[in-house]
């Protein structure tokens, strides 16, 4: 398994004194060997195991609509939508690796009521009331726990364990592959009043949204073991030896019950200044109202309180520096204070030069604010004392006894008995938010010129935006590198324990939300279209763009900034940065033949081809291990050759020799997302025939083909999977390989009856 044939052409030598890369069978972990009793034996000389995961999903949708007119000036609209999606997880008892995903049992309910009232010939009022509910159950068949395998841990939920072997390994029960539920409810009331007064079309309105989530996540409940190869140089070897090189994580079941309110109001004037000039002016008030926790399971760490040894009055056993709802200066049941005075102006212009209706110039600029989704703060429920999540980098007891050497020994299930009086665990895992957090804002602008040339419409547009206060996350409590530093003593080298050993011992990683990020996007959009005429229509566009951004976070799960001492180094290309995108769609209809025979055979046919080409998005090359020995992940490799690409194709897209790991205790200066992935070409088409029956009744037959030429799109993620397309971790034997491709040719048929 260490030979060049199994490692992308390079010889791998295990570290740790293994003669001829051979491991004494007596050193193999009994816990690992018992785990492997649930995995089929591979016949491949490199240990490769190929297996399939059933994907038997079903989906049902229902829709009911009612339109009712009270009078010529008053009408009501009602719509109810219902959807069910089921995709069970299957486990036959012989291959636990098939449980790399959970099942899904989802329901969606949506009800919309709308009332329109014409108050006068120039005044219209619209009222909307909406209710949405989602029920998302994540079932998973029970298999075995770490306790069942012989590991000295407490299994709080029987039948599950998290094991992740990075690189060329596998993942079971880690991350999102654990049982739980994720339910949400939302109500909205919105009212809009439109008035026409001379050359002004005025609009004023507002809306209120109340949202709530109720979730259970068992991600850390029974323990999560990660093997990343930092022990021996090969993650699978670490796994066989029981060396938990990537760290051990455990905590209570995570119950997150959050709610939020959104309020917005606006005023807008669409002003026809002259016959060829229209100006649009608008202002929106959108206060930042932070998410609140129903049970007050939120907290805040303040460095000055830690420095001054200030303790909470609500949780007196909490270490210095922590604040909770009820403590002086804490913002209620939220994670930060709100911001009421928040206004977003917008302005737009439409100009037809010289009154020529075949040419128009449009420009606009506006400010927009972002509101985080409710799941953004879910990790606060992981914080001690509620989730009591603990992380131990490279535990000395390994797979068999991860709490060996931990202060006080295994803290579970004692940490799952009560919060007001229970002690706080050593090296607890925390997420944190500044009390005065600035919401993310976006300035967006565009300028376009449109010109009609006969039956064709051409346009050229510049699109741009700039984000400020982009939310990212940094590490408040990194480990300090020094003589004798190893992954095994990461917690003992963290900043707070070095500052105050008595209080700092209670803190492990602290992922702090940071509002100083920024992002920039600019694009040139060229389009050419022909509206349907003479049975032909064409719509095409070509986008040339560039995207730069800090590493934003969509959920506060931990640090996204790799080096807390130099966060600006992470400002680089966006992962979604595709420099060029081309779309062309055509609709061709057969003519209305006069002769009945020709009309019966060739009439009412429609052909619709669609072509989409896009250049590749981007990836980052990482070490896969903690090279800097600071306890942070996603550390990038050093690029030592100008050309990072290999011979090409899925087996050697990247050149392993072009990269190296940085020296111990240091970070690479390589920016993120410097590798461009392969582009994609998609050819689809639809062929339809409409058969007229009588009056307004007709039947349409439709044949649709996706990827009609069965083109292989490398590095695309196929439908229904989340597989990483390009392996970019240096500690993986599959480094530089593209392991996925887009969907093959897919056909579907449809019949539609119109009456």
XYZ file of C-alpha atoms in Angstrom:
755
model
C 0.000 0.000 0.000
C 3.050 2.272 0.294
C 4.345 1.423 -3.184
C 4.285 3.878 -6.113
C 1.524 1.826 -7.740
C -0.772 2.640 -4.829
C 0.265 6.266 -4.275
C 0.047 8.034 -7.590
C 3.568 7.096 -8.686
C 5.465 7.986 -5.494
C 6.983 5.761 -2.846
C 5.553 6.393 0.619
C 7.715 5.645 3.630
C 5.957 5.296 6.952
C 7.317 7.367 9.815
C 7.773 5.921 13.268
C 10.470 3.305 12.691
C 8.620 0.729 10.600
C 11.278 -1.411 8.902
C 10.483 -1.997 5.208
C 7.136 -0.232 5.797
C 5.820 -3.278 7.641
C 3.666 -3.072 10.753
C 3.976 -5.783 13.392
C 0.519 -7.446 13.532
C 0.712 -7.354 17.329
C 0.541 -3.537 17.143
C -2.728 -3.490 15.208
C -5.572 -1.906 17.148
C -8.108 -4.452 18.463
C -10.789 -1.774 18.094
C -9.900 -1.310 14.426
C -9.845 -5.055 13.789
C -13.322 -5.375 15.257
C -14.487 -2.476 13.075
C -13.112 -4.248 9.996
C -15.274 -7.275 10.742
C -18.077 -5.143 9.272
C -16.147 -4.322 6.069
C -15.702 -6.748 3.135
C -12.175 -7.952 2.401
C -10.614 -6.276 -0.627
C -8.990 -8.384 -3.353
C -7.131 -5.383 -4.755
C -3.341 -5.337 -4.096
C -3.633 -1.697 -2.979
C -6.588 -2.416 -0.719
C -9.070 -0.591 -2.920
C -12.645 -1.588 -2.143
C -15.383 -0.850 -4.650
C -19.006 -0.927 -3.583
C -22.293 0.657 -4.512
C -24.684 2.689 -2.382
C -28.373 2.279 -3.284
C -30.159 5.518 -4.050
C -33.842 4.576 -4.071
C -35.551 7.928 -3.699
C -39.154 8.866 -4.311
C -40.836 12.253 -4.447
C -44.482 13.311 -4.501
C -45.903 16.806 -4.881
C -49.386 18.246 -4.663
C -50.709 21.706 -5.491
C -54.102 23.332 -4.949
C -54.988 26.862 -6.113
C -58.095 28.995 -5.778
C -58.823 32.403 -7.338
C -61.936 34.183 -6.117
C -63.253 37.553 -7.286
C -65.473 39.377 -4.798
C -66.027 42.436 -6.977
C -64.309 44.050 -9.923
C -62.062 45.809 -7.395
C -61.435 42.991 -4.914
C -59.982 39.505 -5.418
C -58.462 36.693 -3.356
C -55.791 34.161 -4.267
C -54.983 31.017 -2.246
C -52.370 28.336 -2.884
C -51.340 25.246 -0.935
C -48.256 23.240 -1.881
C -47.244 19.891 -0.404
C -44.160 17.791 -1.143
C -42.741 14.549 0.253
C -39.243 13.219 -0.424
C -38.018 9.863 0.841
C -34.549 8.388 0.375
C -33.843 5.631 2.912
C -30.375 4.708 4.098
C -29.712 1.028 3.569
C -27.424 -1.270 5.544
C -27.291 -4.997 4.943
C -25.133 -5.740 7.989
C -22.031 -6.673 5.977
C -20.529 -3.391 4.742
C -20.765 -0.475 7.140
C -19.121 1.793 4.549
C -22.453 1.997 2.730
C -23.626 4.179 5.623
C -21.588 7.130 4.371
C -24.893 8.991 4.045
C -28.068 9.112 6.101
C -31.590 8.615 4.892
C -33.892 11.523 4.204
C -37.576 11.701 5.031
C -38.672 15.236 4.213
C -41.992 17.062 4.050
C -42.795 20.598 2.915
C -46.053 22.469 3.518
C -46.648 25.942 2.077
C -49.774 28.104 2.250
C -50.124 31.519 0.577
C -53.099 33.897 0.827
C -53.162 37.116 -1.194
C -55.768 39.857 -1.417
C -55.749 42.618 -4.036
C -57.875 45.723 -3.560
C -58.261 48.450 -6.173
C -58.848 51.573 -4.092
C -59.107 53.913 -7.075
C -58.097 54.148 -10.705
C -54.579 55.055 -9.578
C -54.236 53.175 -6.273
C -53.788 49.435 -5.642
C -53.139 47.590 -2.375
C -51.816 44.017 -2.136
C -51.762 41.983 1.086
C -49.937 38.638 1.361
C -49.956 36.144 4.239
C -47.658 33.110 4.053
C -46.981 30.043 6.191
C -44.223 27.501 5.500
C -43.288 24.363 7.389
C -40.580 21.777 6.751
C -40.148 18.430 8.490
C -36.743 16.907 7.782
C -36.038 13.602 9.459
C -32.564 12.122 9.011
C -32.887 8.406 9.855
C -29.963 6.019 10.001
C -30.052 2.281 10.780
C -28.231 1.407 13.995
C -24.995 -0.522 13.423
C -22.519 -0.416 16.341
C -20.934 2.090 18.695
C -17.348 2.635 19.762
C -18.257 0.917 23.026
C -19.350 -2.158 21.063
C -15.925 -2.173 19.405
C -14.153 -2.121 22.764
C -13.263 1.569 22.969
C -13.448 3.149 26.427
C -16.000 5.832 25.623
C -19.586 6.410 26.698
C -22.113 5.868 23.920
C -24.939 8.265 24.687
C -27.038 6.971 21.759
C -26.564 3.229 21.171
C -25.597 1.959 17.742
C -23.536 4.774 16.189
C -19.933 5.952 15.948
C -18.064 8.488 13.838
C -14.956 7.253 12.028
C -13.226 9.294 9.324
C -10.084 8.146 7.512
C -9.041 11.092 5.365
C -7.298 10.986 2.027
C -7.760 7.554 0.498
C -9.982 6.238 3.276
C -13.655 6.480 4.166
C -16.099 8.239 6.452
C -18.887 6.693 8.532
C -21.032 8.496 11.090
C -19.022 11.728 10.875
C -20.212 15.206 10.017
C -23.785 15.042 8.742
C -23.950 11.227 8.634
C -25.707 10.785 11.960
C -29.380 10.550 12.961
C -31.350 13.672 13.771
C -34.168 15.966 12.717
C -34.277 19.492 11.308
C -37.691 21.149 11.354
C -38.634 24.740 10.623
C -41.673 27.023 10.572
C -42.129 30.478 9.120
C -44.878 33.104 8.977
C -44.901 36.226 6.837
C -47.215 39.207 6.440
C -46.470 41.711 3.660
C -48.396 44.696 2.340
C -47.654 46.817 -0.748
C -49.414 50.016 -1.797
C -48.952 51.315 -5.369
C -50.017 54.824 -6.363
C -49.808 56.664 -9.677
C -49.572 60.434 -9.302
C -48.806 62.223 -12.547
C -45.310 61.335 -13.701
C -44.641 59.430 -10.472
C -45.412 55.781 -9.759
C -45.043 55.459 -6.000
C -44.726 52.255 -3.995
C -44.600 51.866 -0.238
C -44.793 48.721 1.810
C -43.348 46.483 4.448
C -43.163 42.924 5.650
C -42.645 40.932 8.839
C -41.278 37.393 9.018
C -41.198 35.163 12.106
C -39.044 32.053 11.692
C -38.313 29.131 13.994
C -36.177 25.998 13.819
C -36.163 22.899 16.007
C -33.255 20.540 15.422
C -31.536 17.535 16.940
C -28.021 16.696 15.785
C -26.116 13.680 17.088
C -22.906 14.595 15.304
C -20.596 14.357 18.353
C -22.756 12.212 20.633
C -20.929 8.868 20.557
C -17.514 10.209 19.671
C -15.933 11.037 16.321
C -12.469 9.641 15.527
C -10.397 11.148 12.689
C -7.298 9.526 11.206
C -5.389 11.904 8.899
C -1.970 10.288 8.488
C -0.030 12.674 10.698
C 1.073 9.763 12.874
C 2.680 7.505 10.274
C 2.359 9.430 7.021
C -0.574 7.301 5.830
C -4.105 7.729 7.166
C -4.994 4.047 6.705
C -1.878 3.048 8.648
C -2.920 5.381 11.466
C -6.331 3.716 11.418
C -4.868 0.205 11.587
C -2.664 1.216 14.514
C -5.475 3.075 16.275
C -3.563 6.377 16.184
C -6.303 9.044 16.178
C -4.005 11.545 14.468
C -6.793 13.865 13.299
C -8.317 14.186 16.756
C -11.205 12.912 18.863
C -14.461 14.791 19.401
C -17.431 14.088 21.680
C -20.344 15.998 23.153
C -23.959 15.775 24.215
C -26.803 15.527 21.689
C -27.244 18.994 20.217
C -30.752 20.427 20.541
C -31.007 23.777 18.812
C -34.270 25.724 19.099
C -33.886 29.200 17.596
C -36.247 31.910 16.410
C -35.887 35.251 14.679
C -37.874 38.216 13.446
C -37.303 40.096 10.225
C -38.839 43.531 9.606
C -38.487 45.616 6.477
C -40.151 48.700 5.018
C -39.552 50.588 1.801
C -40.561 53.579 -0.294
C -39.926 53.855 -4.027
C -40.600 56.399 -6.747
C -40.500 55.501 -10.430
C -40.321 59.007 -11.915
C -40.697 59.694 -15.624
C -38.532 62.816 -15.824
C -38.894 63.202 -19.590
C -40.230 61.213 -22.489
C -36.891 59.448 -22.829
C -35.659 59.465 -19.197
C -36.997 57.501 -16.229
C -35.418 57.618 -12.779
C -36.101 55.120 -10.007
C -35.384 56.189 -6.421
C -35.853 53.948 -3.413
C -35.007 53.583 0.251
C -35.397 50.465 2.391
C -35.282 50.241 6.174
C -34.035 46.833 7.259
C -32.916 46.599 10.899
C -30.558 43.835 11.967
C -32.451 41.705 14.502
C -30.197 38.869 15.705
C -31.350 35.283 16.114
C -32.487 34.302 19.606
C -32.358 30.931 21.339
C -35.608 29.707 22.868
C -33.848 28.174 25.900
C -31.097 30.825 26.248
C -28.418 28.336 25.163
C -26.019 31.011 23.959
C -22.854 32.443 25.446
C -20.043 34.887 24.776
C -16.324 34.861 25.519
C -14.725 38.229 26.245
C -10.940 38.482 26.421
C -10.986 41.397 28.874
C -13.176 39.415 31.306
C -10.704 36.531 31.064
C -7.780 38.887 31.692
C -9.553 40.295 34.778
C -10.706 36.832 36.001
C -14.399 37.835 35.834
C -16.896 34.953 36.184
C -20.557 34.565 35.250
C -23.242 35.022 37.893
C -25.642 32.740 35.992
C -23.208 29.819 35.670
C -20.794 30.344 38.577
C -18.795 27.212 37.671
C -18.004 28.604 34.215
C -14.390 29.630 33.592
C -13.373 33.273 33.544
C -14.296 35.181 30.409
C -17.695 33.625 29.683
C -21.002 35.527 29.713
C -24.546 34.140 29.475
C -28.098 35.504 29.198
C -28.811 37.110 32.550
C -25.279 38.391 33.080
C -24.827 42.148 33.110
C -24.112 43.480 29.635
C -25.343 40.394 27.766
C -27.823 41.005 24.870
C -30.870 39.041 26.059
C -31.230 35.597 24.445
C -29.261 36.527 21.326
C -25.590 36.196 20.435
C -25.088 39.901 19.712
C -26.855 43.250 19.875
C -29.073 44.361 17.008
C -28.807 47.424 14.825
C -32.000 49.411 14.247
C -30.750 52.349 12.133
C -29.969 50.430 8.964
C -31.028 51.944 5.640
C -30.420 50.791 2.077
C -30.746 53.372 -0.737
C -31.267 52.358 -4.388
C -31.234 54.375 -7.603
C -31.840 53.418 -11.220
C -31.891 55.150 -14.612
C -33.342 54.300 -18.030
C -32.425 56.562 -20.963
C -33.286 56.270 -24.633
C -30.853 58.586 -26.482
C -32.548 61.002 -28.863
C -35.840 59.253 -28.214
C -34.696 56.299 -30.338
C -36.710 53.370 -28.986
C -34.292 50.910 -30.587
C -31.506 51.961 -28.214
C -31.584 52.163 -24.430
C -29.072 52.765 -21.667
C -29.746 51.431 -18.182
C -27.821 51.920 -14.961
C -28.478 51.158 -11.314
C -26.826 51.121 -7.907
C -28.090 49.849 -4.595
C -27.199 48.744 -1.093
C -28.451 45.437 0.262
C -28.135 43.783 3.667
C -27.799 40.086 4.343
C -29.818 38.237 6.955
C -28.302 34.942 8.180
C -30.359 31.777 8.062
C -31.534 30.318 11.359
C -29.141 27.370 11.257
C -26.189 29.768 11.243
C -25.932 29.826 15.050
C -26.638 26.150 15.680
C -23.149 25.441 17.054
C -23.793 27.644 20.096
C -25.815 24.735 21.469
C -22.559 22.713 21.288
C -20.869 25.079 23.738
C -20.434 23.929 27.330
C -22.357 23.402 29.470
C -25.202 22.302 27.140
C -23.456 20.484 24.324
C -20.288 20.155 26.408
C -18.339 19.392 23.247
C -14.723 18.350 23.789
C -11.905 17.911 21.292
C -8.643 16.080 21.984
C -6.041 16.334 19.208
C -4.214 13.005 18.758
C -5.285 11.481 22.105
C -2.467 9.401 23.650
C -4.831 6.504 24.340
C -5.778 6.323 20.673
C -8.822 4.486 19.376
C -8.972 2.207 22.423
C -8.940 4.851 25.177
C -9.271 8.416 23.848
C -9.694 9.919 27.336
C -6.411 8.519 28.623
C -4.589 11.464 30.190
C -7.634 13.748 30.017
C -8.100 15.700 33.284
C -10.520 13.687 35.422
C -10.864 10.902 32.859
C -13.937 10.256 30.717
C -16.388 13.098 31.527
C -19.420 11.381 29.983
C -22.203 10.696 30.756
C -21.696 12.977 33.795
C -21.770 16.043 31.502
C -25.256 15.045 30.354
C -26.996 15.262 33.732
C -27.652 18.945 34.441
C -26.196 22.265 33.479
C -26.586 24.729 36.324
C -24.459 22.711 38.748
C -22.261 20.538 36.535
C -18.596 21.433 36.093
C -17.306 22.738 32.798
C -15.117 20.277 30.887
C -11.438 20.801 30.214
C -10.597 21.976 26.698
C -14.222 22.603 25.755
C -15.082 23.546 22.182
C -16.674 26.983 21.712
C -17.991 29.215 18.980
C -18.209 32.923 19.659
C -19.670 36.125 18.229
C -18.679 39.741 18.962
C -21.399 41.459 20.977
C -21.465 44.339 18.493
C -21.514 42.513 15.165
C -21.856 44.396 11.894
C -24.235 42.752 9.393
C -22.929 41.961 5.926
C -23.786 44.585 3.312
C -23.524 44.513 -0.458
C -23.196 47.366 -2.927
C -24.326 46.332 -6.384
C -24.150 48.294 -9.631
C -24.623 47.692 -13.335
C -24.587 49.576 -16.629
C -26.040 48.155 -19.839
C -26.582 49.257 -23.424
C -29.268 47.565 -25.534
C -29.742 47.914 -29.273
C -32.351 46.414 -31.572
C -31.075 45.336 -34.987
C -33.970 44.092 -37.075
C -35.380 41.000 -35.364
C -32.398 40.777 -33.046
C -31.719 42.421 -29.689
C -28.119 42.902 -28.573
C -26.889 44.082 -25.213
C -23.628 44.677 -23.386
C -23.631 44.988 -19.603
C -21.132 45.527 -16.846
C -22.106 43.952 -13.517
C -20.280 44.611 -10.278
C -20.674 44.261 -6.548
C -18.658 44.810 -3.399
C -19.366 43.126 -0.065
C -18.286 44.607 3.243
C -18.446 43.156 6.753
C -18.447 39.694 5.197
C -18.696 37.159 7.998
C -15.754 34.820 8.360
C -14.302 33.047 11.397
C -10.942 33.085 13.135
C -9.347 31.134 15.985
C -9.188 33.026 19.287
C -7.240 30.313 21.088
C -4.632 28.853 18.708
C -1.813 26.657 19.909
C 1.603 28.310 20.091
C 4.400 26.498 18.278
C 7.624 25.897 20.140
C 10.221 23.261 21.033
C 8.617 19.879 21.664
C 5.370 20.815 19.914
C 3.300 17.877 18.656
C -0.323 17.336 17.750
C -0.636 15.407 21.010
C 0.033 18.491 23.172
C -1.995 20.988 21.124
C -4.403 21.832 23.958
C -1.551 22.325 26.421
C 0.015 24.920 24.083
C -3.089 27.045 23.488
C -2.902 30.787 24.097
C -5.290 30.986 27.054
C -3.772 28.135 29.053
C -0.325 29.675 28.601
C -1.726 32.979 29.879
C -3.655 31.539 32.839
C -3.302 27.799 33.389
C -6.043 27.594 36.029
C -8.741 29.167 33.836
C -7.293 28.528 30.380
C -7.447 24.740 30.815
C -11.198 24.899 30.223
C -10.825 26.257 26.689
C -9.997 24.313 23.566
C -10.718 25.813 20.181
C -12.759 29.051 20.096
C -14.117 29.807 16.642
C -14.773 33.550 16.640
C -17.019 35.175 14.042
C -15.238 38.060 12.330
C -17.094 40.794 10.416
C -14.130 42.348 8.589
C -14.240 40.227 5.430
C -14.832 41.591 1.952
C -15.601 40.345 -1.553
C -15.542 41.818 -5.060
C -17.118 40.700 -8.313
C -16.992 42.177 -11.799
C -18.378 40.818 -15.057
C -18.976 41.694 -18.689
C -22.211 40.196 -20.010
C -22.837 40.108 -23.761
C -26.145 38.801 -25.037
C -27.877 38.249 -28.353
C -31.488 37.207 -28.657
C -34.183 36.813 -31.240
C -37.781 36.649 -30.162
C -39.966 33.980 -31.696
C -40.629 34.918 -35.282
C -41.027 32.709 -38.314
C -40.896 29.708 -35.958
C -37.410 30.524 -34.656
C -36.143 32.079 -31.435
C -32.604 32.353 -30.077
C -31.320 33.326 -26.650
C -27.571 33.482 -26.052
C -25.166 35.137 -23.645
C -21.476 35.174 -22.805
C -20.185 36.171 -19.367
C -16.570 37.059 -18.600
C -16.090 37.575 -14.871
C -13.731 37.608 -11.910
C -14.543 36.967 -8.251
C -12.337 37.667 -5.216
C -13.323 37.048 -1.617
C -12.296 36.349 1.932
C -13.256 32.877 3.240
C -16.859 33.572 4.207
C -18.746 31.192 6.457
C -22.346 30.114 5.933
C -22.522 28.590 9.406
C -20.333 29.360 12.388
C -18.711 25.928 12.727
C -15.145 26.978 13.449
C -12.293 28.987 11.934
C -12.258 29.673 8.192
C -9.141 31.869 8.400
C -6.119 29.572 8.184
C -3.556 31.842 9.856
C -5.054 34.093 12.576
C -1.916 36.252 12.513
C -2.291 37.039 8.791
C -5.977 36.859 7.782
C -5.435 38.943 4.635
C -3.530 36.047 3.074
C -6.870 34.256 2.641
C -8.249 36.969 0.355
C -8.114 35.299 -3.038
C -10.247 33.877 -5.826
C -13.705 32.599 -4.951
C -14.171 28.845 -5.148
C -16.994 29.559 -7.624
C -14.826 31.815 -9.808
C -15.564 30.713 -13.377
C -13.969 33.153 -15.795
C -16.248 32.379 -18.741
C -19.778 31.038 -19.141
C -21.569 30.658 -22.490
C -25.260 29.773 -22.870
C -27.139 29.237 -26.133
C -30.740 28.074 -26.406
C -32.773 27.755 -29.599
C -36.443 27.005 -30.226
C -37.467 25.794 -33.687
C -41.090 25.107 -34.593
C -42.469 23.511 -37.702
C -44.665 25.803 -39.824
C -48.442 25.616 -40.131
C -48.814 23.468 -43.233
C -51.837 24.077 -45.392
C -52.166 20.499 -46.612
C -53.885 18.266 -44.027
C -51.514 15.340 -44.565
C -48.397 17.435 -44.004
C -50.014 19.201 -41.050
C -50.925 15.849 -39.470
C -47.400 14.475 -39.914
C -45.151 17.500 -39.454
C -47.248 20.195 -37.781
C -46.956 21.329 -34.157
C -43.450 19.948 -33.602
C -40.918 21.893 -31.531
C -37.180 21.286 -31.107
C -35.311 23.043 -28.284
C -31.533 22.489 -28.021
C -29.592 24.077 -25.150
C -25.803 24.368 -24.964
C -23.910 25.503 -21.862
C -20.136 25.798 -21.575
C -18.317 27.086 -18.540
C -14.686 27.258 -17.559
C -13.620 25.468 -14.400
C -14.155 26.617 -10.851
C -11.318 26.504 -8.324
C -9.758 24.303 -5.655
C -7.144 24.729 -2.924
C -4.235 22.357 -2.346
C -3.950 21.525 1.351
C -1.556 19.481 3.438
C -4.384 17.484 5.004
C -2.612 17.697 8.364
C -1.710 20.298 10.999
C 1.706 21.275 9.637
C 1.815 24.536 11.630
C 0.943 22.630 14.828
C -1.539 25.327 15.848
C -4.670 23.176 15.930
C -6.168 24.701 12.777
C -7.295 22.857 9.660
C -7.299 23.543 5.915
C -3.626 24.508 5.962
C -2.358 24.991 2.434
C 0.604 23.356 0.750
C 3.671 25.106 -0.657
C 3.820 25.279 -4.453
C 7.415 24.622 -5.559
C 6.895 24.417 -9.348
C 5.402 27.119 -11.546
C 3.066 24.657 -13.269
C 0.908 22.728 -10.789
C -0.806 20.557 -13.398
C 0.071 16.991 -14.279
C -0.118 14.966 -17.462
C -3.848 15.544 -17.651
C -6.878 13.331 -17.474
C -8.569 12.056 -14.337
C -5.538 10.068 -13.108
C -3.017 12.929 -13.071
C -4.738 16.296 -13.226
C -2.333 17.769 -10.655
C 1.393 17.124 -10.347
C 2.285 15.844 -6.877
C 5.881 17.007 -7.347
C 4.683 20.608 -7.705
C 3.719 20.803 -4.029
C 5.250 20.184 -0.632
C 4.245 20.576 2.989
C 5.516 23.690 4.784
C 8.116 23.309 7.502
C 6.795 22.398 10.941
C 5.419 25.411 12.775
C 4.976 27.505 9.631
C 2.214 28.352 7.179
C 2.402 28.360 3.414
C 2.111 31.707 1.650
C 0.120 30.089 -1.168
C -3.279 31.740 -1.528
C -6.437 29.614 -1.577
C -8.194 28.492 -4.756
C -5.224 28.830 -7.091
C -5.990 25.577 -8.946
C -8.437 25.812 -11.855
C -10.594 22.718 -12.292
C -11.658 21.368 -15.703
C -14.466 23.167 -17.490
C -17.848 21.690 -18.382
C -19.805 21.319 -21.608
C -23.488 20.402 -21.439
C -25.688 19.689 -24.469
C -29.401 19.157 -23.835
C -32.390 19.067 -26.112
C -36.138 18.611 -25.986
C -38.473 17.431 -28.742
C -42.201 18.065 -28.288
C -45.352 17.454 -30.327
C -48.729 18.961 -29.494
C -51.900 17.154 -30.565
C -54.982 19.351 -30.616
C -58.172 17.538 -29.652
C -61.095 19.920 -29.524
C -61.497 23.534 -28.490
C -58.911 24.362 -25.845
C -58.044 20.719 -25.203
C -54.684 19.337 -26.289
C -52.129 16.676 -25.431
C -48.398 17.349 -25.566
C -45.771 14.620 -25.790
C -42.278 15.660 -24.717
C -38.932 13.867 -25.007
C -36.043 15.443 -23.126
C -32.399 14.375 -23.272
C -29.737 15.760 -20.941
C -26.091 15.479 -21.997
C -27.243 14.217 -25.352
C -23.727 13.361 -26.608
C -22.810 11.605 -23.341
C -19.880 13.976 -22.892
C -17.679 13.269 -19.866
C -17.515 16.356 -17.647
C -14.624 15.737 -15.286
C -14.641 17.156 -11.762
C -18.393 17.717 -11.847
C -20.458 16.432 -8.958
C -23.087 13.964 -10.195
C -26.683 14.366 -9.072
C -27.475 13.052 -5.597
C -23.849 12.973 -4.362
C -21.487 15.235 -2.447
C -18.222 13.568 -3.457
C -15.231 15.901 -3.690
C -14.428 15.918 -7.429
C -10.688 16.685 -7.247
C -8.464 15.262 -4.506
C -6.281 18.143 -3.287
C -4.975 16.938 0.097
C -1.274 16.030 0.007
C -1.766 13.280 2.584
C -4.027 11.368 0.186
C -2.691 8.590 -2.013
C -5.179 9.810 -4.615
C -3.799 13.352 -4.704
C -4.340 15.115 -8.007
C -6.912 12.614 -9.220
C -10.390 13.505 -10.430
C -12.728 10.959 -8.913
C -16.102 12.091 -10.196
C -17.737 13.112 -13.420
C -21.033 14.759 -14.238
C -24.200 12.891 -15.069
C -24.216 10.668 -18.166
C -26.906 10.888 -20.811
C -30.308 10.964 -19.114
C -33.663 10.820 -20.912
C -37.157 11.468 -19.679
C -40.586 11.434 -21.278
C -43.682 13.413 -20.380
C -47.334 13.725 -21.366
C -49.327 16.871 -20.605
C -53.076 17.204 -21.017
C -54.401 20.766 -21.250
C -58.091 21.459 -20.857
